Amino acid sequence: MITQKAKYALRALSALAQSEAGEPMMISEIAAQQKIPKKFLEQILLDLKHQGIVISRRGKQGGYLLRKPANEITFGEILRVIDGPLAPLPCLSLTAYRRCDDCDGEQTCEIRHVFARVADATRKVLFSTTIADAVAQPEGAEVTRLMA
Amino acid sequence: MITQKAKYALRALSALAQSEAGEPMMISEIAAQQKIPKKFLEQILLDLKHQGIVISRRGKQGGYLLRKPANEITFGEILRVIDGPLAPLPCLSLTAYRRCDDCDGEQTCEIRHVFARVADATRKVLFSTTIADAVAQPEGAEVTRLMA
DNA sequence: TTTAATGTCTATAGAAATAGTAGAGTTACA
DNA sequence: TGTAACTCTACTATTTCTATAGACATTAAA
């Protein structure tokens, strides 16, 4: 399961992607629209800002904007900065590799092969799907896809 | 990330799959071979027994055995009983469905579609791979596979 | 120049999950 | 009948998750 925080982050970014381009969107606006606790959302957006995903304007008329076009922000990228490593095992993480100290060797580890395939499969989806894809699928998504 | 407990469970089952057929294998034996804390492993095996994955013999000369052939025990099945739902979102779980009360509707949820594809992809791997597959790949797995 | 609206940052806290440990009990073989 | 095994329940320490609180900094507009 992904965390609630990651879910909020993805929904907040979706909200930004659908907001008027160039116009900052306020935390309180996003919170209300997406039913996210406001103070929690503050932290999340701050994280995303520090990670270079969004930019902000302070003071009156302030708010948040996407830093890159929505079709350049992948789900994988967001999950990684919010929830940490995507890999199912520490020894399979590209960004936070850690040896399993209770297993004898990665070549002989019985379960590593299997989860390597899981990791590949999920990465394939997560890094090929962007915030733009998400907001482009309000309903009848499959149909839209097939027709495109 | 899967839990340590699930990792232990899968490794314990692998050990059983490789042990002499018909001969029960002791907890302490599995624990030593796989470097799993013994008391923790007791709990795990008990869980697996209650779930019908393994059977046990008590008393002297006791131990554990697989209840089914190793090639009928899937990774997905084990992960599910040990770690709970495999789905990345509660509203995508086949076995523990729960509505997301903070999202407006599943048809319009921006992120549900995406994670549905993630769930499909991981399920495809996890339910097509068995303990037998795991133990059959000690090294040079790719080569073996291609040759088979 | 003030004021009010906005984001920034750090600290705190309750609840749940994780990863074990402890110990008393039960069973069955030798 | 003893002892080597599994069984079961309870407990605990640590970490993570999901927030909440409040002081601070910045900016636009009055």
Coordinates of C-alpha atoms (C1' of nucleotides) in Angstrom, one line a residue:
Chain A
M1 CA 0.0 0.0 0.0
I2 CA 1.1 3.5 -0.7
T3 CA 0.8 6.0 2.1
Q4 CA -1.9 8.5 2.6
K5 CA 0.7 11.2 2.2
A6 CA 1.6 9.9 -1.3
K7 CA -2.0 9.8 -2.3
Y8 CA -2.5 13.4 -1.1
A9 CA 0.7 14.4 -3.0
L10 CA -0.5 12.9 -6.2
R11 CA -4.0 14.4 -5.9
A12 CA -2.5 17.8 -5.1
L13 CA -0.4 17.7 -8.2
S14 CA -3.4 16.6 -10.2
A15 CA -5.2 19.7 -8.9
L16 CA -2.4 21.9 -9.9
A17 CA -2.3 20.3 -13.3
Q18 CA -5.9 21.2 -13.8
S19 CA -5.7 24.7 -12.4
E20 CA -5.3 27.8 -14.6
A21 CA -1.8 27.8 -16.0
G22 CA 0.4 30.5 -14.6
E23 CA -2.0 31.3 -11.8
P24 CA -0.8 30.0 -8.4
M25 CA -3.2 27.9 -6.5
M26 CA -3.5 28.3 -2.8
I27 CA -2.9 25.5 -0.3
S28 CA -6.4 26.1 1.2
E29 CA -7.9 25.9 -2.3
I30 CA -6.2 22.5 -3.0
A31 CA -7.1 21.2 0.5
A32 CA -10.7 22.0 0.1
Q33 CA -11.0 20.7 -3.4
Q34 CA -9.2 17.5 -2.7
K35 CA -10.4 17.0 0.9
I36 CA -6.9 17.0 2.3
P37 CA -6.2 18.2 5.9
K38 CA -4.7 21.7 5.3
K39 CA -1.8 21.6 7.7
F40 CA -0.8 18.2 6.4
L41 CA -0.9 19.4 2.9
E42 CA 1.4 22.3 3.8
Q43 CA 4.1 19.9 4.7
I44 CA 3.6 17.8 1.6
L45 CA 3.7 20.8 -0.7
L46 CA 6.8 22.0 1.1
D47 CA 8.4 18.6 0.5
L48 CA 7.5 18.7 -3.1
K49 CA 9.0 22.2 -3.4
H50 CA 12.2 21.2 -1.8
Q51 CA 12.4 18.3 -4.3
G52 CA 11.9 20.7 -7.2
I53 CA 8.5 19.4 -8.2
V54 CA 6.6 22.6 -7.6
I55 CA 7.3 26.2 -7.1
S56 CA 5.6 28.7 -4.8
R57 CA 4.8 32.3 -4.4
R58 CA 4.5 33.7 -0.9
G59 CA 2.4 36.5 0.5
K60 CA -0.9 37.7 -0.7
Q61 CA -2.0 36.2 -4.0
G62 CA 0.5 33.5 -3.4
G63 CA 0.2 29.8 -3.9
Y64 CA 1.7 26.9 -5.8
L65 CA 2.4 26.0 -9.4
L66 CA 3.9 23.0 -11.1
R67 CA 7.6 23.5 -11.9
K68 CA 7.5 21.3 -15.0
P69 CA 4.7 20.5 -17.4
A70 CA 2.4 17.8 -16.0
N71 CA 3.4 15.3 -18.7
E72 CA 6.9 15.4 -17.4
I73 CA 6.1 14.5 -13.8
T74 CA 5.9 10.8 -13.3
F75 CA 4.1 8.8 -10.6
G76 CA 7.3 7.0 -9.9
E77 CA 9.2 10.2 -9.2
I78 CA 6.6 11.4 -6.8
L79 CA 6.2 8.2 -4.9
R80 CA 9.9 8.0 -4.6
V81 CA 10.3 11.4 -2.9
I82 CA 7.3 11.0 -0.7
D83 CA 7.3 7.3 0.3
G84 CA 10.9 6.5 -0.3
P85 CA 12.3 3.6 -2.4
L86 CA 9.9 1.9 -4.7
A87 CA 11.6 -1.5 -4.7
P88 CA 10.0 -4.3 -2.7
L89 CA 13.4 -5.3 -1.2
P90 CA 16.2 -3.0 0.0
C91 CA 18.7 -4.9 -2.1
L92 CA 16.7 -4.1 -5.3
S93 CA 16.5 -0.3 -4.8
L94 CA 18.1 1.8 -7.4
T95 CA 18.2 4.9 -5.2
A96 CA 18.6 3.5 -1.8
Y97 CA 20.4 0.2 -2.2
R98 CA 21.1 -1.7 1.0
R99 CA 22.4 -5.2 1.4
C100 CA 20.2 -7.6 3.1
D101 CA 22.4 -8.7 6.0
D102 CA 20.4 -11.8 6.7
C103 CA 20.7 -13.3 3.2
D104 CA 23.7 -15.1 2.0
G105 CA 24.3 -13.6 -1.3
E106 CA 22.3 -11.8 -4.0
Q107 CA 23.1 -14.4 -6.6
T108 CA 21.8 -17.2 -4.6
C109 CA 18.9 -15.4 -2.8
E110 CA 15.8 -17.4 -3.7
I111 CA 13.4 -14.6 -3.5
R112 CA 15.4 -11.8 -5.0
H113 CA 14.9 -12.9 -8.6
V114 CA 11.2 -12.9 -8.2
F115 CA 11.0 -9.5 -6.7
A116 CA 13.3 -8.1 -9.3
R117 CA 10.6 -8.9 -11.8
V118 CA 8.0 -7.3 -9.6
A119 CA 10.1 -4.2 -9.4
D120 CA 10.6 -4.1 -13.1
A121 CA 6.9 -4.4 -13.8
T122 CA 5.9 -1.7 -11.4
R123 CA 8.6 0.7 -12.5
K124 CA 7.5 0.3 -16.0
V125 CA 4.1 1.5 -15.1
L126 CA 5.1 4.2 -12.6
F127 CA 7.7 5.9 -14.8
S128 CA 5.6 5.8 -17.9
T129 CA 2.6 7.4 -16.4
T130 CA 2.5 11.1 -15.6
I131 CA 0.2 13.5 -13.8
A132 CA -1.0 14.6 -17.2
D133 CA -2.2 11.1 -17.9
A134 CA -4.0 11.0 -14.6
V135 CA -6.0 14.1 -15.2
A136 CA -6.7 13.2 -18.8
Q137 CA -8.7 10.2 -17.6
P138 CA -11.8 11.5 -15.9
E139 CA -14.1 8.7 -17.2
G140 CA -14.3 6.2 -20.0
A141 CA -10.6 6.2 -19.8
E142 CA -10.1 2.9 -21.7
V143 CA -12.2 4.1 -24.5
T144 CA -10.3 7.3 -24.8
R145 CA -7.1 5.4 -24.8
L146 CA -8.2 3.0 -27.5
M147 CA -9.4 5.8 -29.7
A148 CA -6.3 7.8 -29.4
Chain B
M1 CA 8.8 -2.7 0.6
I2 CA 7.6 -6.1 1.8
T3 CA 8.1 -6.8 5.5
Q4 CA 10.9 -8.7 7.0
K5 CA 8.3 -11.2 8.2
A6 CA 7.2 -11.9 4.6
K7 CA 10.8 -12.3 3.6
Y8 CA 11.3 -14.8 6.3
A9 CA 8.1 -16.7 5.4
L10 CA 9.2 -17.0 1.8
R11 CA 12.7 -18.1 2.7
A12 CA 11.3 -20.6 5.2
L13 CA 9.1 -22.1 2.6
S14 CA 12.0 -22.3 0.2
A15 CA 13.9 -24.2 2.8
L16 CA 11.0 -26.6 3.2
A17 CA 10.8 -27.0 -0.6
Q18 CA 14.4 -28.0 -0.7
S19 CA 14.3 -30.3 2.3
E20 CA 13.9 -34.1 2.1
A21 CA 10.4 -34.8 0.9
G22 CA 8.2 -36.5 3.6
E23 CA 10.7 -35.7 6.3
P24 CA 9.6 -32.9 8.6
M25 CA 12.1 -30.0 9.1
M26 CA 12.5 -28.5 12.5
I27 CA 12.0 -24.8 13.3
S28 CA 15.5 -24.6 14.7
E29 CA 16.9 -26.1 11.6
I30 CA 15.2 -23.7 9.3
A31 CA 16.1 -20.8 11.6
A32 CA 19.7 -21.7 11.5
Q33 CA 19.9 -22.4 7.8
Q34 CA 18.1 -19.2 6.8
K35 CA 19.4 -17.0 9.7
I36 CA 15.9 -16.2 11.0
P37 CA 15.3 -15.4 14.7
K38 CA 13.9 -18.7 16.0
K39 CA 11.1 -17.4 18.2
F40 CA 9.9 -15.1 15.4
L41 CA 10.0 -17.9 12.9
E42 CA 7.8 -20.0 15.3
Q43 CA 5.1 -17.4 14.9
I44 CA 5.4 -17.2 11.2
L45 CA 5.2 -20.9 10.7
L46 CA 2.2 -21.1 13.0
D47 CA 0.5 -18.4 10.8
L48 CA 1.3 -20.4 7.7
K49 CA -0.1 -23.5 9.3
H50 CA -3.3 -21.8 10.2
Q51 CA -3.6 -20.6 6.7
G52 CA -3.2 -24.1 5.4
I53 CA 0.2 -23.5 3.7
V54 CA 2.2 -26.0 5.8
I55 CA 1.5 -28.8 8.2
S56 CA 3.3 -29.8 11.3
R57 CA 4.2 -32.7 13.4
R58 CA 4.5 -32.2 17.1
G59 CA 6.7 -33.9 19.6
K60 CA 10.1 -35.5 19.1
Q61 CA 11.0 -35.9 15.5
G62 CA 8.5 -33.2 14.8
G63 CA 8.8 -30.3 12.4
Y64 CA 7.2 -28.7 9.4
L65 CA 6.3 -29.8 5.9
L66 CA 4.7 -28.1 2.9
R67 CA 1.0 -29.0 2.6
K68 CA 1.0 -28.6 -1.2
P69 CA 3.7 -29.2 -3.8
A70 CA 6.0 -26.2 -4.0
N71 CA 4.9 -25.4 -7.5
E72 CA 1.4 -24.8 -6.3
I73 CA 2.4 -22.2 -3.7
T74 CA 2.5 -18.7 -5.2
F75 CA 4.4 -15.7 -3.9
G76 CA 1.1 -13.7 -4.1
E77 CA -0.7 -16.1 -1.8
I78 CA 2.1 -16.0 0.8
L79 CA 2.5 -12.2 0.7
R80 CA -1.2 -11.8 1.1
V81 CA -1.5 -13.9 4.2
I82 CA 1.6 -12.5 5.8
D83 CA 1.6 -8.8 4.8
G84 CA -2.1 -8.3 4.0
P85 CA -3.6 -6.9 0.8
L86 CA -1.3 -6.7 -2.2
A87 CA -3.0 -3.7 -3.8
P88 CA -1.4 -0.3 -3.6
L89 CA -4.7 1.3 -2.7
P90 CA -7.5 0.0 -0.4
C91 CA -10.0 0.6 -3.1
L92 CA -8.2 -1.8 -5.4
S93 CA -7.9 -4.7 -3.1
L94 CA -9.6 -7.9 -4.3
T95 CA -9.5 -9.5 -0.8
A96 CA -9.8 -6.5 1.5
Y97 CA -11.6 -3.8 -0.5
R98 CA -12.3 -0.6 1.3
R99 CA -13.6 2.6 -0.1
C100 CA -11.3 5.6 0.1
D101 CA -13.5 8.0 2.1
D102 CA -11.5 11.0 1.0
C103 CA -11.9 10.6 -2.7
D104 CA -15.0 11.6 -4.5
G105 CA -15.7 8.6 -6.6
E106 CA -13.8 5.7 -8.1
Q107 CA -14.7 6.5 -11.6
T108 CA -13.3 10.0 -11.3
C109 CA -10.4 9.3 -9.0
E110 CA -7.3 10.5 -10.9
I111 CA -4.9 8.1 -9.4
R112 CA -7.0 4.9 -9.2
H113 CA -6.6 4.1 -12.9
V114 CA -2.9 4.3 -12.6
F115 CA -2.6 2.1 -9.6
A116 CA -5.0 -0.4 -11.1
R117 CA -2.4 -1.0 -13.8
V118 CA 0.3 -1.3 -11.1
A119 CA -1.8 -3.8 -9.2
D120 CA -2.3 -5.9 -12.4
A121 CA 1.3 -5.9 -13.3
T122 CA 2.5 -7.0 -9.9
R123 CA -0.3 -9.6 -9.5
K124 CA 0.7 -11.1 -12.8
V125 CA 4.2 -11.7 -11.5
L126 CA 3.3 -12.7 -8.0
F127 CA 0.7 -15.3 -8.9
S128 CA 2.6 -16.8 -11.7
T129 CA 5.7 -17.4 -9.6
T130 CA 5.9 -20.2 -7.1
I131 CA 8.2 -21.4 -4.4
A132 CA 9.3 -24.1 -6.8
D133 CA 10.4 -21.4 -9.3
A134 CA 12.3 -19.6 -6.6
V135 CA 14.4 -22.6 -5.5
A136 CA 14.9 -23.7 -9.1
Q137 CA 17.0 -20.6 -9.7
P138 CA 20.1 -20.9 -7.6
E139 CA 22.4 -19.1 -10.1
G140 CA 22.6 -18.4 -13.8
A141 CA 18.8 -18.3 -13.6
E142 CA 18.4 -16.4 -16.9
V143 CA 20.4 -18.8 -18.8
T144 CA 18.5 -21.8 -17.3
R145 CA 15.3 -20.1 -18.3
L146 CA 16.3 -19.4 -21.8
M147 CA 17.5 -22.9 -22.3
A148 CA 14.4 -24.5 -20.8
Chain C
dT1 C1' 3.4 52.1 5.7
dT2 C1' 0.5 49.2 7.6
dT3 C1' -2.3 45.1 7.5
dA4 C1' -3.9 40.9 6.3
dA5 C1' -3.2 37.0 3.6
dT6 C1' -0.2 33.7 2.3
dG7 C1' 3.7 30.3 2.4
dT8 C1' 7.8 28.4 5.8
dC9 C1' 9.6 25.8 9.3
dT10 C1' 10.1 23.1 13.6
dA11 C1' 8.2 20.7 17.2
dT12 C1' 5.0 17.6 19.2
dA13 C1' 1.7 13.8 19.7
dG14 C1' -1.4 9.8 19.4
dA15 C1' -2.1 5.6 16.9
dA16 C1' -0.7 1.8 14.4
dA17 C1' 2.6 -1.3 12.5
dT18 C1' 7.0 -3.7 12.8
dA19 C1' 10.2 -6.9 14.7
dG20 C1' 11.0 -9.2 17.9
dT21 C1' 11.2 -11.7 23.0
dA22 C1' 9.3 -14.4 27.0
dG23 C1' 7.3 -18.0 29.0
dA24 C1' 4.0 -21.3 30.1
dG25 C1' 1.5 -25.1 27.9
dT26 C1' 0.8 -29.4 24.8
dT27 C1' 2.1 -33.4 22.3
dA28 C1' 4.5 -37.5 21.0
dC29 C1' 8.4 -40.4 20.5
dA30 C1' 12.0 -43.2 22.7
Chain D
dT1 C1' 8.3 -40.9 32.0
dG2 C1' 11.4 -37.6 30.3
dT3 C1' 12.5 -34.6 26.9
dA4 C1' 12.5 -32.6 22.4
dA5 C1' 9.6 -30.7 19.7
dC6 C1' 5.5 -27.5 18.3
dT7 C1' 1.5 -24.1 20.3
dC8 C1' -0.3 -20.1 22.0
dT9 C1' -0.7 -15.6 24.3
dA10 C1' 1.2 -11.7 26.0
dC11 C1' 4.4 -8.2 26.2
dT12 C1' 7.7 -4.6 24.6
dA13 C1' 10.8 -1.4 22.2
dT14 C1' 11.2 1.1 18.0
dT15 C1' 9.7 3.2 14.1
dT16 C1' 6.4 5.1 10.9
dC17 C1' 2.2 7.3 9.8
dT18 C1' -1.0 11.0 10.2
dA19 C1' -1.7 14.5 11.5
dT20 C1' -1.9 19.3 14.7
dA21 C1' 0.1 23.6 16.7
dG22 C1' 2.2 27.7 16.6
dA23 C1' 5.7 31.1 15.7
dC24 C1' 7.9 33.2 11.7
dA25 C1' 8.7 35.4 7.0
dT26 C1' 7.1 37.4 2.9
dT27 C1' 4.2 39.9 -0.3
dA28 C1' 0.3 42.5 -2.3
dA29 C1' -2.8 45.7 -1.7
dA30 C1' -5.2 49.3 1.0

